[in-house]
């Protein structure tokens, strides 16, 4: 992603792109899934659950790294 390309401190930053979970693909035009993001910014309860599921593996990896130091 563009953000990852500019992160010169990659050993301290983890970028997790969960955006695809919240988008619908309508004839090539990405639109928010209003069921998961009703206002286009904040996730619904269902959207938050998907977000947590997306982030959990990365969070677990980073927490494990903290335990190694």
GROMACS .gro file of N, CA and C in nm:
model
  207
    1UNK      N    1   0.083  -0.119   0.000
    1UNK     CA    2   0.000   0.000   0.000
    1UNK      C    3   0.087   0.125   0.000
    2UNK      N    4   0.029   0.237  -0.030
    2UNK     CA    5   0.105   0.362  -0.036
    2UNK      C    6   0.165   0.397   0.100
    3UNK      N    7   0.090   0.372   0.206
    3UNK     CA    8   0.141   0.402   0.340
    3UNK      C    9   0.262   0.314   0.373
    4UNK      N   10   0.255   0.188   0.338
    4UNK     CA   11   0.367   0.097   0.365
    4UNK      C   12   0.492   0.140   0.291
    5UNK      N   13   0.476   0.194   0.171
    5UNK     CA   14   0.590   0.237   0.091
    5UNK      C   15   0.666   0.352   0.157
    6UNK      N   16   0.597   0.430   0.239
    6UNK     CA   17   0.659   0.545   0.303
    6UNK      C   18   0.697   0.520   0.449
    7UNK      N   19   0.675   0.402   0.498
    7UNK     CA   20   0.706   0.372   0.638
    7UNK      C   21   0.851   0.329   0.650
    8UNK      N   22   0.938   0.422   0.689
    8UNK     CA   23   1.079   0.390   0.702
    8UNK      C   24   1.112   0.331   0.838
    9UNK      N   25   1.012   0.316   0.921
    9UNK     CA   26   1.031   0.254   1.052
    9UNK      C   27   0.947   0.125   1.058
   10UNK      N   28   0.956   0.046   0.955
   10UNK     CA   29   0.871  -0.073   0.943
   10UNK      C   30   0.886  -0.171   1.058
   11UNK      N   31   0.998  -0.167   1.126
   11UNK     CA   32   1.012  -0.258   1.239
   11UNK      C   33   0.926  -0.215   1.357
   12UNK      N   34   0.874  -0.092   1.354
   12UNK     CA   35   0.789  -0.043   1.462
   12UNK      C   36   0.646  -0.016   1.420
   13UNK      N   37   0.616  -0.030   1.292
   13UNK     CA   38   0.481  -0.003   1.242
   13UNK      C   39   0.429  -0.127   1.171
   14UNK      N   40   0.310  -0.165   1.207
   14UNK     CA   41   0.243  -0.275   1.137
   14UNK      C   42   0.121  -0.217   1.068
   15UNK      N   43   0.113  -0.236   0.938
   15UNK     CA   44   0.000  -0.186   0.861
   15UNK      C   45  -0.088  -0.305   0.824
   16UNK      N   46  -0.212  -0.297   0.863
   16UNK     CA   47  -0.308  -0.403   0.834
   16UNK      C   48  -0.421  -0.340   0.754
   17UNK      N   49  -0.437  -0.383   0.632
   17UNK     CA   50  -0.541  -0.327   0.544
   17UNK      C   51  -0.665  -0.414   0.551
   18UNK      N   52  -0.764  -0.367   0.621
   18UNK     CA   53  -0.891  -0.438   0.636
   18UNK      C   54  -1.001  -0.375   0.550
   19UNK      N   55  -0.964  -0.280   0.467
   19UNK     CA   56  -1.063  -0.201   0.392
   19UNK      C   57  -1.152  -0.286   0.303
   20UNK      N   58  -1.099  -0.393   0.246
   20UNK     CA   59  -1.179  -0.475   0.155
   20UNK      C   60  -1.300  -0.537   0.225
   21UNK      N   61  -1.291  -0.554   0.354
   21UNK     CA   62  -1.404  -0.611   0.430
   21UNK      C   63  -1.526  -0.520   0.428
   22UNK      N   64  -1.504  -0.390   0.412
   22UNK     CA   65  -1.611  -0.293   0.422
   22UNK      C   66  -1.660  -0.242   0.288
   23UNK      N   67  -1.607  -0.296   0.180
   23UNK     CA   68  -1.643  -0.247   0.046
   23UNK      C   69  -1.724  -0.348  -0.032
   24UNK      N   70  -1.812  -0.297  -0.115
   24UNK     CA   71  -1.883  -0.377  -0.214
   24UNK      C   72  -1.820  -0.345  -0.348
   25UNK      N   73  -1.816  -0.440  -0.436
   25UNK     CA   74  -1.763  -0.414  -0.570
   25UNK      C   75  -1.880  -0.415  -0.668
   26UNK      N   76  -1.927  -0.298  -0.702
   26UNK     CA   77  -2.040  -0.284  -0.793
   26UNK      C   78  -1.990  -0.238  -0.929
   27UNK      N   79  -1.979  -0.329  -1.021
   27UNK     CA   80  -1.935  -0.298  -1.158
   27UNK      C   81  -1.802  -0.223  -1.157
   28UNK      N   82  -1.710  -0.265  -1.070
   28UNK     CA   83  -1.578  -0.205  -1.066
   28UNK      C   84  -1.566  -0.082  -0.978
   29UNK      N   85  -1.678  -0.030  -0.929
   29UNK     CA   86  -1.675   0.088  -0.843
   29UNK      C   87  -1.693   0.045  -0.697
   30UNK      N   88  -1.590   0.066  -0.617
   30UNK     CA   89  -1.598   0.027  -0.476
   30UNK      C   90  -1.691   0.120  -0.401
   31UNK      N   91  -1.782   0.063  -0.326
   31UNK     CA   92  -1.875   0.138  -0.242
   31UNK      C   93  -1.875   0.077  -0.104
   32UNK      N   94  -1.902   0.159  -0.002
   32UNK     CA   95  -1.913   0.108   0.133
   32UNK      C   96  -2.031   0.014   0.147
   33UNK      N   97  -2.013  -0.091   0.221
   33UNK     CA   98  -2.123  -0.178   0.258
   33UNK      C   99  -2.192  -0.110   0.376
   34UNK      N  100  -2.309  -0.051   0.353
   34UNK     CA  101  -2.375   0.026   0.457
   34UNK      C  102  -2.419  -0.060   0.575
   35UNK      N  103  -2.429  -0.189   0.554
   35UNK     CA  104  -2.462  -0.279   0.665
   35UNK      C  105  -2.345  -0.286   0.764
   36UNK      N  106  -2.224  -0.276   0.713
   36UNK     CA  107  -2.104  -0.285   0.797
   36UNK      C  108  -2.052  -0.149   0.840
   37UNK      N  109  -2.083  -0.045   0.762
   37UNK     CA  110  -2.039   0.092   0.792
   37UNK      C  111  -2.151   0.188   0.757
   38UNK      N  112  -2.251   0.197   0.843
   38UNK     CA  113  -2.373   0.273   0.810
   38UNK      C  114  -2.349   0.419   0.775
   39UNK      N  115  -2.252   0.484   0.840
   39UNK     CA  116  -2.227   0.626   0.811
   39UNK      C  117  -2.106   0.646   0.720
   40UNK      N  118  -2.049   0.536   0.670
   40UNK     CA  119  -1.933   0.545   0.581
   40UNK      C  120  -1.802   0.568   0.654
   41UNK      N  121  -1.805   0.571   0.787
   41UNK     CA  122  -1.684   0.595   0.864
   41UNK      C  123  -1.671   0.499   0.983
   42UNK      N  124  -1.778   0.484   1.059
   42UNK     CA  125  -1.775   0.402   1.180
   42UNK      C  126  -1.840   0.266   1.154
   43UNK      N  127  -1.775   0.158   1.200
   43UNK     CA  128  -1.833   0.026   1.177
   43UNK      C  129  -1.954   0.000   1.267
   44UNK      N  130  -2.046  -0.077   1.215
   44UNK     CA  131  -2.158  -0.127   1.295
   44UNK      C  132  -2.101  -0.237   1.386
   45UNK      N  133  -2.184  -0.297   1.470
   45UNK     CA  134  -2.138  -0.406   1.556
   45UNK      C  135  -2.083  -0.520   1.470
   46UNK      N  136  -2.151  -0.552   1.362
   46UNK     CA  137  -2.105  -0.658   1.272
   46UNK      C  138  -1.974  -0.618   1.204
   47UNK      N  139  -1.964  -0.492   1.163
   47UNK     CA  140  -1.840  -0.443   1.102
   47UNK      C  141  -1.725  -0.445   1.200
   48UNK      N  142  -1.751  -0.408   1.325
   48UNK     CA  143  -1.646  -0.408   1.427
   48UNK      C  144  -1.596  -0.550   1.452
   49UNK      N  145  -1.687  -0.646   1.452
   49UNK     CA  146  -1.647  -0.786   1.471
   49UNK      C  147  -1.556  -0.833   1.357
   50UNK      N  148  -1.588  -0.793   1.234
   50UNK     CA  149  -1.503  -0.828   1.120
   50UNK      C  150  -1.367  -0.759   1.130
   51UNK      N  151  -1.367  -0.636   1.175
   51UNK     CA  152  -1.244  -0.559   1.190
   51UNK      C  153  -1.153  -0.626   1.294
   52UNK      N  154  -1.211  -0.665   1.406
   52UNK     CA  155  -1.134  -0.735   1.510
   52UNK      C  156  -1.075  -0.865   1.455
   53UNK      N  157  -1.156  -0.939   1.380
   53UNK     CA  158  -1.109  -1.065   1.321
   53UNK      C  159  -0.992  -1.039   1.226
   54UNK      N  160  -0.997  -0.931   1.152
   54UNK     CA  161  -0.891  -0.896   1.058
   54UNK      C  162  -0.764  -0.855   1.132
   55UNK      N  163  -0.779  -0.778   1.240
   55UNK     CA  164  -0.663  -0.727   1.313
   55UNK      C  165  -0.601  -0.827   1.410
   56UNK      N  166  -0.679  -0.922   1.459
   56UNK     CA  167  -0.634  -1.011   1.566
   56UNK      C  168  -0.502  -1.083   1.537
   57UNK      N  169  -0.480  -1.141   1.420
   57UNK     CA  170  -0.352  -1.209   1.397
   57UNK      C  171  -0.231  -1.115   1.408
   58UNK      N  172  -0.245  -0.994   1.357
   58UNK     CA  173  -0.134  -0.898   1.364
   58UNK      C  174  -0.111  -0.852   1.507
   59UNK      N  175  -0.217  -0.828   1.580
   59UNK     CA  176  -0.203  -0.789   1.720
   59UNK      C  177  -0.136  -0.900   1.799
   60UNK      N  178  -0.177  -1.024   1.775
   60UNK     CA  179  -0.117  -1.138   1.846
   60UNK      C  180   0.033  -1.148   1.816
   61UNK      N  181   0.070  -1.129   1.689
   61UNK     CA  182   0.212  -1.133   1.651
   61UNK      C  183   0.291  -1.025   1.722
   62UNK      N  184   0.237  -0.904   1.725
   62UNK     CA  185   0.307  -0.793   1.789
   62UNK      C  186   0.318  -0.814   1.939
   63UNK      N  187   0.215  -0.866   2.001
   63UNK     CA  188   0.221  -0.894   2.145
   63UNK      C  189   0.323  -1.003   2.175
   64UNK      N  190   0.331  -1.101   2.088
   64UNK     CA  191   0.431  -1.208   2.104
   64UNK      C  192   0.572  -1.150   2.096
   65UNK      N  193   0.593  -1.055   2.006
   65UNK     CA  194   0.725  -0.990   1.994
   65UNK      C  195   0.762  -0.919   2.123
   66UNK      N  196   0.665  -0.857   2.188
   66UNK     CA  197   0.691  -0.788   2.314
   66UNK      C  198   0.737  -0.887   2.421
   67UNK      N  199   0.682  -1.006   2.417
   67UNK     CA  200   0.719  -1.109   2.514
   67UNK      C  201   0.858  -1.165   2.490
   68UNK      N  202   0.912  -1.146   2.369
   68UNK     CA  203   1.044  -1.199   2.334
   68UNK      C  204   1.155  -1.108   2.381
   69UNK      N  205   1.125  -0.984   2.414
   69UNK     CA  206   1.231  -0.889   2.452
   69UNK      C  207   1.265  -0.897   2.598
   0.00000   0.00000   0.00000
